Coordinates of C-alpha atoms in Angstrom, one line a residue:
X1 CA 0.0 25.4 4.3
X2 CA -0.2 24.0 7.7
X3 CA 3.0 23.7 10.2
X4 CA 4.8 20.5 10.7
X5 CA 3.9 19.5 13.7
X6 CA 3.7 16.5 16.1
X7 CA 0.5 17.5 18.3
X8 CA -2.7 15.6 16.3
X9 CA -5.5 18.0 16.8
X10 CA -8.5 16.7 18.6
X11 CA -10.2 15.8 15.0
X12 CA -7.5 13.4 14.7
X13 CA -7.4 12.1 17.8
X14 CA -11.0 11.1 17.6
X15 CA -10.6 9.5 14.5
X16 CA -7.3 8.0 15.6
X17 CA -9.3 6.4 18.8
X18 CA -12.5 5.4 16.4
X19 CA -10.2 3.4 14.2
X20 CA -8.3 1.9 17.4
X21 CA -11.5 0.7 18.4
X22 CA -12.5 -0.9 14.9
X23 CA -8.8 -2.0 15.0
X24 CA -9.1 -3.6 18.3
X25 CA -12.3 -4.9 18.6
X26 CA -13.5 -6.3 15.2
X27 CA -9.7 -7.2 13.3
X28 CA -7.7 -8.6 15.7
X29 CA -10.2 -11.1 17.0
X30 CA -10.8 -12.3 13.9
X31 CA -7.2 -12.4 12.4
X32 CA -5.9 -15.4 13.2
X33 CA -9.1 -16.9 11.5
X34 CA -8.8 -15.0 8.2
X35 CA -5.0 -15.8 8.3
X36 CA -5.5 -19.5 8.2
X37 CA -8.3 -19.7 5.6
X38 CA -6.5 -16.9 3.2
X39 CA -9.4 -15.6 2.0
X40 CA -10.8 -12.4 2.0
X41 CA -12.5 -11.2 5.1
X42 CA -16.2 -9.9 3.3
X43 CA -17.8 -9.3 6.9
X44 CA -15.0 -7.2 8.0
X45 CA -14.6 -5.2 5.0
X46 CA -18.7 -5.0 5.5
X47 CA -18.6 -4.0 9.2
X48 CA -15.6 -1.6 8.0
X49 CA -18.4 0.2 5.3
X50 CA -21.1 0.2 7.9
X51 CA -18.9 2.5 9.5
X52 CA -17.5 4.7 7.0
X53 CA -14.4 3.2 7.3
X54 CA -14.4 1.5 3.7
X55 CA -15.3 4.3 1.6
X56 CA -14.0 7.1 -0.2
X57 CA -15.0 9.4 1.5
X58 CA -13.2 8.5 4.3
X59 CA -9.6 8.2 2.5
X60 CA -10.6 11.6 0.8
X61 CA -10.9 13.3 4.5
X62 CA -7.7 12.0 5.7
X63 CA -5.9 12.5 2.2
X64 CA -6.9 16.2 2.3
X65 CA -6.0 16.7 6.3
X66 CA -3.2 19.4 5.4
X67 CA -1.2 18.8 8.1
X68 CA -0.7 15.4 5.9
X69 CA -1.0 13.4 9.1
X70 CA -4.6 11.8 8.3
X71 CA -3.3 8.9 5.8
X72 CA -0.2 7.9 7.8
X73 CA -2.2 7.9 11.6
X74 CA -4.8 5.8 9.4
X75 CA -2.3 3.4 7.9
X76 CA -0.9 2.9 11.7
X77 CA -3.6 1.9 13.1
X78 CA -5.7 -0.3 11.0
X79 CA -2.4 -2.3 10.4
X80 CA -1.8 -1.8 14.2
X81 CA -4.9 -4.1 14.0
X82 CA -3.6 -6.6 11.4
X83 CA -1.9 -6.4 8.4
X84 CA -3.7 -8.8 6.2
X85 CA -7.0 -7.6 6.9
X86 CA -6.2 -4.0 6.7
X87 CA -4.8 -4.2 3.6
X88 CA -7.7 -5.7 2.3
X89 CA -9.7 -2.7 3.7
X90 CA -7.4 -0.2 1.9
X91 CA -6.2 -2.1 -1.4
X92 CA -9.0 -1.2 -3.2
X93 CA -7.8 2.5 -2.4
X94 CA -4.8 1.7 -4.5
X95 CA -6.9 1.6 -7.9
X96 CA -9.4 5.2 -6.7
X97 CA -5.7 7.2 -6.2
X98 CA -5.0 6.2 -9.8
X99 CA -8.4 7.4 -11.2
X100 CA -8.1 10.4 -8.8
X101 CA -4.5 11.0 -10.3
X102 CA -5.1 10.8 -13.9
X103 CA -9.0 10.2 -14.8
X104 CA -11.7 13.2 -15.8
X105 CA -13.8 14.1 -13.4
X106 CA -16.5 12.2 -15.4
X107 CA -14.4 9.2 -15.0
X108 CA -13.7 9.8 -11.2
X109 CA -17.8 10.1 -10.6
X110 CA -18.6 6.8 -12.7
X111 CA -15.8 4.6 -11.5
X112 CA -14.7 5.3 -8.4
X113 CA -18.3 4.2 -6.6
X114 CA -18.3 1.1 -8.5
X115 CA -15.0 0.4 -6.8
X116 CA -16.8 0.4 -3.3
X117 CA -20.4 -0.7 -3.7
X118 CA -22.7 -0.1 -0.5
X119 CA -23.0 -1.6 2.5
X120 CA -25.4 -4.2 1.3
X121 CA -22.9 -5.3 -1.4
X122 CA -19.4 -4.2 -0.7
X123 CA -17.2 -4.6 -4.3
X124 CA -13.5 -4.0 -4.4
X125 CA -11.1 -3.0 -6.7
X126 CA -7.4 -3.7 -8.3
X127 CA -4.4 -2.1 -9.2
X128 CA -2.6 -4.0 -12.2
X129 CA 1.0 -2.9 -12.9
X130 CA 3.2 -5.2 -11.9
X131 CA 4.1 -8.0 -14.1
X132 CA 6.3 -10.8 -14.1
X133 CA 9.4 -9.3 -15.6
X134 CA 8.6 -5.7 -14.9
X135 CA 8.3 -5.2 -11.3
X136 CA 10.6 -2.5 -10.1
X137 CA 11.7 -2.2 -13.9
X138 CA 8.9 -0.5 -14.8
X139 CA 10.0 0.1 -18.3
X140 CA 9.5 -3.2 -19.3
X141 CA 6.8 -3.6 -18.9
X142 CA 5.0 -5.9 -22.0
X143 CA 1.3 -5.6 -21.6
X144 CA 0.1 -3.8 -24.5
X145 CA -3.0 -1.6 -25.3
X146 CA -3.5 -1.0 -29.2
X147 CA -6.0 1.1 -30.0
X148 CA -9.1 -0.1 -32.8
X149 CA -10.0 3.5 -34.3
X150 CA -12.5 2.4 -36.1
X151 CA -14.5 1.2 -33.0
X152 CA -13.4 3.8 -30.5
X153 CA -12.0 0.6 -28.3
X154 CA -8.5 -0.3 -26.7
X155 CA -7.7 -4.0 -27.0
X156 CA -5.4 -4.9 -24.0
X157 CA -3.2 -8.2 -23.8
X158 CA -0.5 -9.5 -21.4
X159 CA -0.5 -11.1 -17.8
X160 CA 0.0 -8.9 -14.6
X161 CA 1.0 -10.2 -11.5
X162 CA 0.7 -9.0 -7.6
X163 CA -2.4 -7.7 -7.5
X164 CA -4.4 -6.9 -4.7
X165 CA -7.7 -7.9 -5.4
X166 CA -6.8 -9.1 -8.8
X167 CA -9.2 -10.8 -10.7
X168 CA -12.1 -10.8 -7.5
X169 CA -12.7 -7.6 -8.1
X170 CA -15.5 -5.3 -9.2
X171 CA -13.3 -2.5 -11.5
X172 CA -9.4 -3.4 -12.8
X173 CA -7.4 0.1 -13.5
X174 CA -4.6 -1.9 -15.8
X175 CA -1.3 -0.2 -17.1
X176 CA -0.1 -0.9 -20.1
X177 CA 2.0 0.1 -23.0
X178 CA 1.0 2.6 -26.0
X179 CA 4.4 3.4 -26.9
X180 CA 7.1 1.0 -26.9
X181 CA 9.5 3.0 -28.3
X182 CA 9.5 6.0 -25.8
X183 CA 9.6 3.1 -22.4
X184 CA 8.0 4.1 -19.1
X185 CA 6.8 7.3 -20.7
X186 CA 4.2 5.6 -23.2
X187 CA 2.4 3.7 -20.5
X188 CA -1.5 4.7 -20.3
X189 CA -4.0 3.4 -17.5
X190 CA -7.2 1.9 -18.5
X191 CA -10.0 1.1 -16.6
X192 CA -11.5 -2.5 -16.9
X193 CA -15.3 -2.3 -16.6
X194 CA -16.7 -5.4 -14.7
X195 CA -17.4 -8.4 -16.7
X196 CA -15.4 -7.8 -19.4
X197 CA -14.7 -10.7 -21.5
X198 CA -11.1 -11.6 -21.7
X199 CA -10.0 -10.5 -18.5
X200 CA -9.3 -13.5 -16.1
X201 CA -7.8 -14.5 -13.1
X202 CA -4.5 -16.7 -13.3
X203 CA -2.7 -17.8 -10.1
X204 CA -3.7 -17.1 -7.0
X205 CA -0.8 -16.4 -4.1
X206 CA 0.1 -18.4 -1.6
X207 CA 1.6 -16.5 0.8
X208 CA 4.4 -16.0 3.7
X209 CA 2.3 -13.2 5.0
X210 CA -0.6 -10.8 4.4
X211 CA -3.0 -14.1 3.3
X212 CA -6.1 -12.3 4.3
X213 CA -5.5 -10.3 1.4
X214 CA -6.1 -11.3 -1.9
X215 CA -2.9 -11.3 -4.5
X216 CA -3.4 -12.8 -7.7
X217 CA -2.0 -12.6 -11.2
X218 CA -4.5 -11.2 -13.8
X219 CA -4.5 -12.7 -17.5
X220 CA -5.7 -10.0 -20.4
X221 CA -6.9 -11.8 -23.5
X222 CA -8.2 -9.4 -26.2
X223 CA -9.8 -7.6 -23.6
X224 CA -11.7 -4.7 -25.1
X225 CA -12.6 -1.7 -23.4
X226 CA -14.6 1.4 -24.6
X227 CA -12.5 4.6 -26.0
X228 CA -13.7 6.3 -22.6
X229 CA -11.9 4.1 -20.7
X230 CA -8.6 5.6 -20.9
X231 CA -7.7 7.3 -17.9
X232 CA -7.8 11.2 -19.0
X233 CA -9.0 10.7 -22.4
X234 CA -6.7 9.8 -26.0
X235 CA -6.7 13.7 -26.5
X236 CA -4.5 14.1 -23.6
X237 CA -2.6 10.9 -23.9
X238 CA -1.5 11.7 -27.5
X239 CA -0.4 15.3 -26.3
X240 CA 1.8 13.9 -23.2
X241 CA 3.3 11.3 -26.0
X242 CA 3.7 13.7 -28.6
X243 CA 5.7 15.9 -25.7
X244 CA 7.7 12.1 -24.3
X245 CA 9.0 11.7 -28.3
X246 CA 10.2 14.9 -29.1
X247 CA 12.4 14.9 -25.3
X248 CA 13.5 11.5 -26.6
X249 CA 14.6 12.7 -30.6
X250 CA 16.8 15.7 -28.0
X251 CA 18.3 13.4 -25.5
X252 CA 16.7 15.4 -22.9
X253 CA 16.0 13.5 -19.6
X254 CA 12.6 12.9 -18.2
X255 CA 11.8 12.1 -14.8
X256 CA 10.0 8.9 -14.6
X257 CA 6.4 9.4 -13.9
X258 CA 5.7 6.5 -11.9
X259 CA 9.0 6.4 -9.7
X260 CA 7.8 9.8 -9.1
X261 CA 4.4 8.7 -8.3
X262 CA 5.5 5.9 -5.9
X263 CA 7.7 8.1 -4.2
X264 CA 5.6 10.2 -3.0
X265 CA 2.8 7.5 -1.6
X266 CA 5.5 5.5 0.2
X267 CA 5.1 7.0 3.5
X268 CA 1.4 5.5 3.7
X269 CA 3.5 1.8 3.4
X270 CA 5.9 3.5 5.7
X271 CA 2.9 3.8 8.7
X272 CA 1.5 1.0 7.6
X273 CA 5.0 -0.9 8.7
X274 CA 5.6 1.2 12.3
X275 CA 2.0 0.2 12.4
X276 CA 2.6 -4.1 12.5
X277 CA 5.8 -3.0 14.3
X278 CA 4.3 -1.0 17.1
X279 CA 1.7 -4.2 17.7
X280 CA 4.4 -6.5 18.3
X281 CA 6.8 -5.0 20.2
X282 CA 3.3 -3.8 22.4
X283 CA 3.0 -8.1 23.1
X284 CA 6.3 -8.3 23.6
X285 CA 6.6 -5.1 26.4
X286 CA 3.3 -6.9 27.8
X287 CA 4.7 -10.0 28.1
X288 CA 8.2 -9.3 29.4
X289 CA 6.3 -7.4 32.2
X290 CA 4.3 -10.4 33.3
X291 CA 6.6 -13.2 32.4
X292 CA 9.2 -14.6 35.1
X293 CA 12.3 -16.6 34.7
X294 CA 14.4 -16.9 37.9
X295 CA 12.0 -15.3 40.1
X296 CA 11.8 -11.8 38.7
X297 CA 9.9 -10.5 35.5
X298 CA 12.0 -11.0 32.3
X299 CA 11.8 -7.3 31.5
X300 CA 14.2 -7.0 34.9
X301 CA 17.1 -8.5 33.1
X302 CA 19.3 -5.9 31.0
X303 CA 19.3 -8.2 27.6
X304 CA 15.8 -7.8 27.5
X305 CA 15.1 -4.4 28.7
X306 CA 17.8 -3.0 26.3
X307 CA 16.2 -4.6 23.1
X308 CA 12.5 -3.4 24.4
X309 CA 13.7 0.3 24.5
X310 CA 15.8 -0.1 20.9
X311 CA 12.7 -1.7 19.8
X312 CA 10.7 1.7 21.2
X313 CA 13.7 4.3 19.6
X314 CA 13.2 2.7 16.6
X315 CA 9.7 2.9 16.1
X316 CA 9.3 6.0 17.5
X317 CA 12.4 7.3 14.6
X318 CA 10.5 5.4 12.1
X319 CA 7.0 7.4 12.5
X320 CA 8.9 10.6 12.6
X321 CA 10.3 10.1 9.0
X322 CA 6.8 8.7 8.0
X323 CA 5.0 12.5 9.2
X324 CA 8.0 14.4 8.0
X325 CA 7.7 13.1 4.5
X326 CA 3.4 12.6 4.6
X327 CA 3.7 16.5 5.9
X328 CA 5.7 17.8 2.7
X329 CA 3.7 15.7 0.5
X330 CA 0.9 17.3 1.4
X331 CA 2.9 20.7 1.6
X332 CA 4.1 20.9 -1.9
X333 CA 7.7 20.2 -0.9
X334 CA 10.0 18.8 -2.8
X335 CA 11.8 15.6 -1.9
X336 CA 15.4 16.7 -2.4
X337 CA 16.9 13.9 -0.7
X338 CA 14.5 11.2 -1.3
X339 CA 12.5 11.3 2.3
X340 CA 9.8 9.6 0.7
X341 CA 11.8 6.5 0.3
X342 CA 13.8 7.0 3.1
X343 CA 10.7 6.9 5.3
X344 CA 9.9 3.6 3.7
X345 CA 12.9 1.9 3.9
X346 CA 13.4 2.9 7.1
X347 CA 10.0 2.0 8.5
X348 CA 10.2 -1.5 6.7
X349 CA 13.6 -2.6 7.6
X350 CA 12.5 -1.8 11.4
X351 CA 9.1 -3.9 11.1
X352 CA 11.6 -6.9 9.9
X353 CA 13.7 -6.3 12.6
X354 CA 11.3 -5.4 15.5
X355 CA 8.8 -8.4 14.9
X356 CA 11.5 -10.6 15.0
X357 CA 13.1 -9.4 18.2
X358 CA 9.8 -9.9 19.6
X359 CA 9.6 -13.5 18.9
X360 CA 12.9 -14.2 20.5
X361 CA 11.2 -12.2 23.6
X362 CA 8.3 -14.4 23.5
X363 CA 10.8 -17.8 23.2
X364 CA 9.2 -20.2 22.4
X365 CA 5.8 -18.8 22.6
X366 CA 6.7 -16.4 20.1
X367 CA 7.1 -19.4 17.6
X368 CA 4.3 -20.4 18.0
X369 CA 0.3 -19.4 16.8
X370 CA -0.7 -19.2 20.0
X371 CA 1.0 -15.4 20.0
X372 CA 0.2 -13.5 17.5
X373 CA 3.3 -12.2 16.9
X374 CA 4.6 -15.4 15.1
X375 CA 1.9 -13.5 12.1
X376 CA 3.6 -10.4 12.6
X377 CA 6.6 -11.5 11.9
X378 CA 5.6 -12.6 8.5
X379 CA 3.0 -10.2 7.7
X380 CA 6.3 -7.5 8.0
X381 CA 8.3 -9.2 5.6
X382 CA 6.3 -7.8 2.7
X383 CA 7.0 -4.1 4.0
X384 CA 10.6 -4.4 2.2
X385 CA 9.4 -5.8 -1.0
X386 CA 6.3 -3.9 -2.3
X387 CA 6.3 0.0 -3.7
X388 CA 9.6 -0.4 -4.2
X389 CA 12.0 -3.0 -2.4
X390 CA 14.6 -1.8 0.3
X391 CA 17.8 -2.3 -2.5
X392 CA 15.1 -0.2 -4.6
X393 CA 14.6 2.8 -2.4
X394 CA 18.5 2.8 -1.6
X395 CA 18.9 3.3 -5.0
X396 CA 16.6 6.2 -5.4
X397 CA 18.2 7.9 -1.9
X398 CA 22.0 7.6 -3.4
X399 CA 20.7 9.3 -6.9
X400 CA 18.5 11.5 -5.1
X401 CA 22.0 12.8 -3.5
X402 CA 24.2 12.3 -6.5
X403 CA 22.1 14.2 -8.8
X404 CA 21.5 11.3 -11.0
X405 CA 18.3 10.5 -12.6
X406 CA 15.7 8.1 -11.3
X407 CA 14.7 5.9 -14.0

């Protein structure tokens, strides 16, 4: 188990300056572009697998760093870059964590590079969980997988809404329900070969921010998928349900799976907030330096000053709880007081607050799309409403403390 520390190694910094580059030189001159048309940027997510950047490989490298620092110094800078293009660079990660998380190795090998493509034809993938009345509440959830025995196929129906790449893309990883009767705890994941009839897109999102990235609803209509298709395989599934039931017939308590699981990857939304932050209030430091008022530089006058270096303590706090948290993830430690959440609400409620502290910098200019941190702004807001909203991970943190369960 590595030490926590706050030195990145030279590995990392390389990689950290690589992806500043990519960052710098190929996403924020095209951002502005991709955030009027709200489409998704193909030739960037292309240039980004010419790399290496859009592949697994490279997420597996910085998801097995063990100092834990690879995902979050990613995160930081690729959203340092922009928001909406980044995440649609790493959504399709999203859908290869939950294969990696709960699929057989056989599944991991076939699915998983059908996610990315090549560099001659980049694919991408999805993430369906959400749905229109189950978002946080992720026991009701209504999407339903019966299984045909006598065909070896699940038949999946029900709408699900919010996802990344939803309904463009190559492989769908779906959640639905098995067992109604046991809640969150008879939920399977299924993967959704390409081209399988009865899987269509519904509405596509308009957005406030992010519209680079591609959110969409995804409609299931008797969509049938192979027995193999089940994310570990129905032997394992029935023994974790036949476990879920008897805890339920004793009244024991079970920790919610997927509260569990989206605690510990909300320090990668955490850096990916400090990282939109960080590029804002680095426009707004440049331009108080070079902009006068009264003769002097605006940075000269204490109202200004004093919100530039609160704007800096704050980010600077922020990316400490995203590497504590990211470091005991990867260490095996438990989070006994909720630092996972507390990373992300704290990182997401300072992205709000920083991007719009440096509009009022910028004046007027900063209303404007002239300056980009106008797109900031609203790219941020979305920090404190997906994995979990803000009211969400306070609710966590308080029964973390209490002792109470998570449910």
């Amino acid at each position: 188990m590595a030490e926590f520390t706050l030195e990145l190694n030279d590995d990392q910094k390389q990689v950290r300056d690589w992806l500043h580059g990519f960052a710098e030189d190929v996403m924020r001159p095209a951002a502005a572009e991709w955030d009027e048309r709200e489409e998704t940027p193909w030739p960037i997510i292309q240039e980004a697998a010419k790399l290496g950047i859009y592949s697994l490989d490279f997420y597996a490298q910085q998801f097995f760093d063990p100092t834990g620092l690879g995902i979050p110094m990613a995160m930081e800078e690729l959203f340092w870059g922009d928001a909406g293009i980044a995440l649609s660079i790493v959504g399709t990660g999203l859908a290869a964590v939950g294969v990696l998380a709960n699929g057989t190795e056989e599944q991991i090998g076939t699915w998983i590079p059908q996610m990315y493509g090549d560099v001659d034809d980049v694919k991408v993938a999805a993430f369906c969980s959400s749905e229109p009345d189950a978002g946080s509440d992720v026991a009701s959830m209504r999407t339903r997988a019966v299984y045909d025995e006598a065909k070896d196929e699940w038949v999946l129906n029900g709408t699900k809404t919010w996802a990344t790449n939803g309904g463009i893309a190559n492989v769908h990883v779906v959640v639905a329900v098995v067992d109604p009767e046991i809640g969150s705890k008879g939920h399977a994941s299924f993967i959704v070969p390409p081209n399988t009839p009865g899987l269509s897109q519904g509405q596509k999102f308009q957005k406030h921010g992010i519209r680079a990235s591609h959110t969409a609803e995804v409609v299931l209509e008797n969509v049938r998928v192979p027995g193999h298709c089940l994310l570990g395989g129905k032997e394992k599934l029935d023994e974790r349900l036949a476990r879920a039931r008897e805890r339920a017939k004793s009244g024991e308590r079970v920790k919610n799976a997927a509260m569990a699981t989206f605690e510990a990857s909300r320090p990668a939304v955490g850096a990916m907030a400090v990282g939109t932050a960080r590029a804002a209030y680095e426009v707004a430091l440049d331009y108080a330096k070079t902009r006068e008022q009264f003769g002097r530089p605006i940075i000269d006058n204490q109202g200004i000053a004093f919100q530039l270096a609160d704007m800096r303590t704050q980010i600077d706090a922020a990316r400490l709880l995203v590497w504590r948290a990211s470091w005991m993830a990867t260490a095996g430690k438990p989070f006994t007081s909720a630092e996972g959440s507390m990373s992300k609400l704290y990182a997401s409620e300072v992205a709000k607050k920083v991007t719009g502290q440096a509009i009022q910098i910028l004046g007027g200019n900063g209303f404007t799309r002239e300056y980009p941190v106008e797109r900031m702004h609203r790219d941020a807001a979305i920090y404190t409403i997906f994995e979990g909203t803000s009211e969400i991970q306070r609710l966590v943190i308080a029964r973390t403390l209490s002792g109470m369960p998570i449910r």
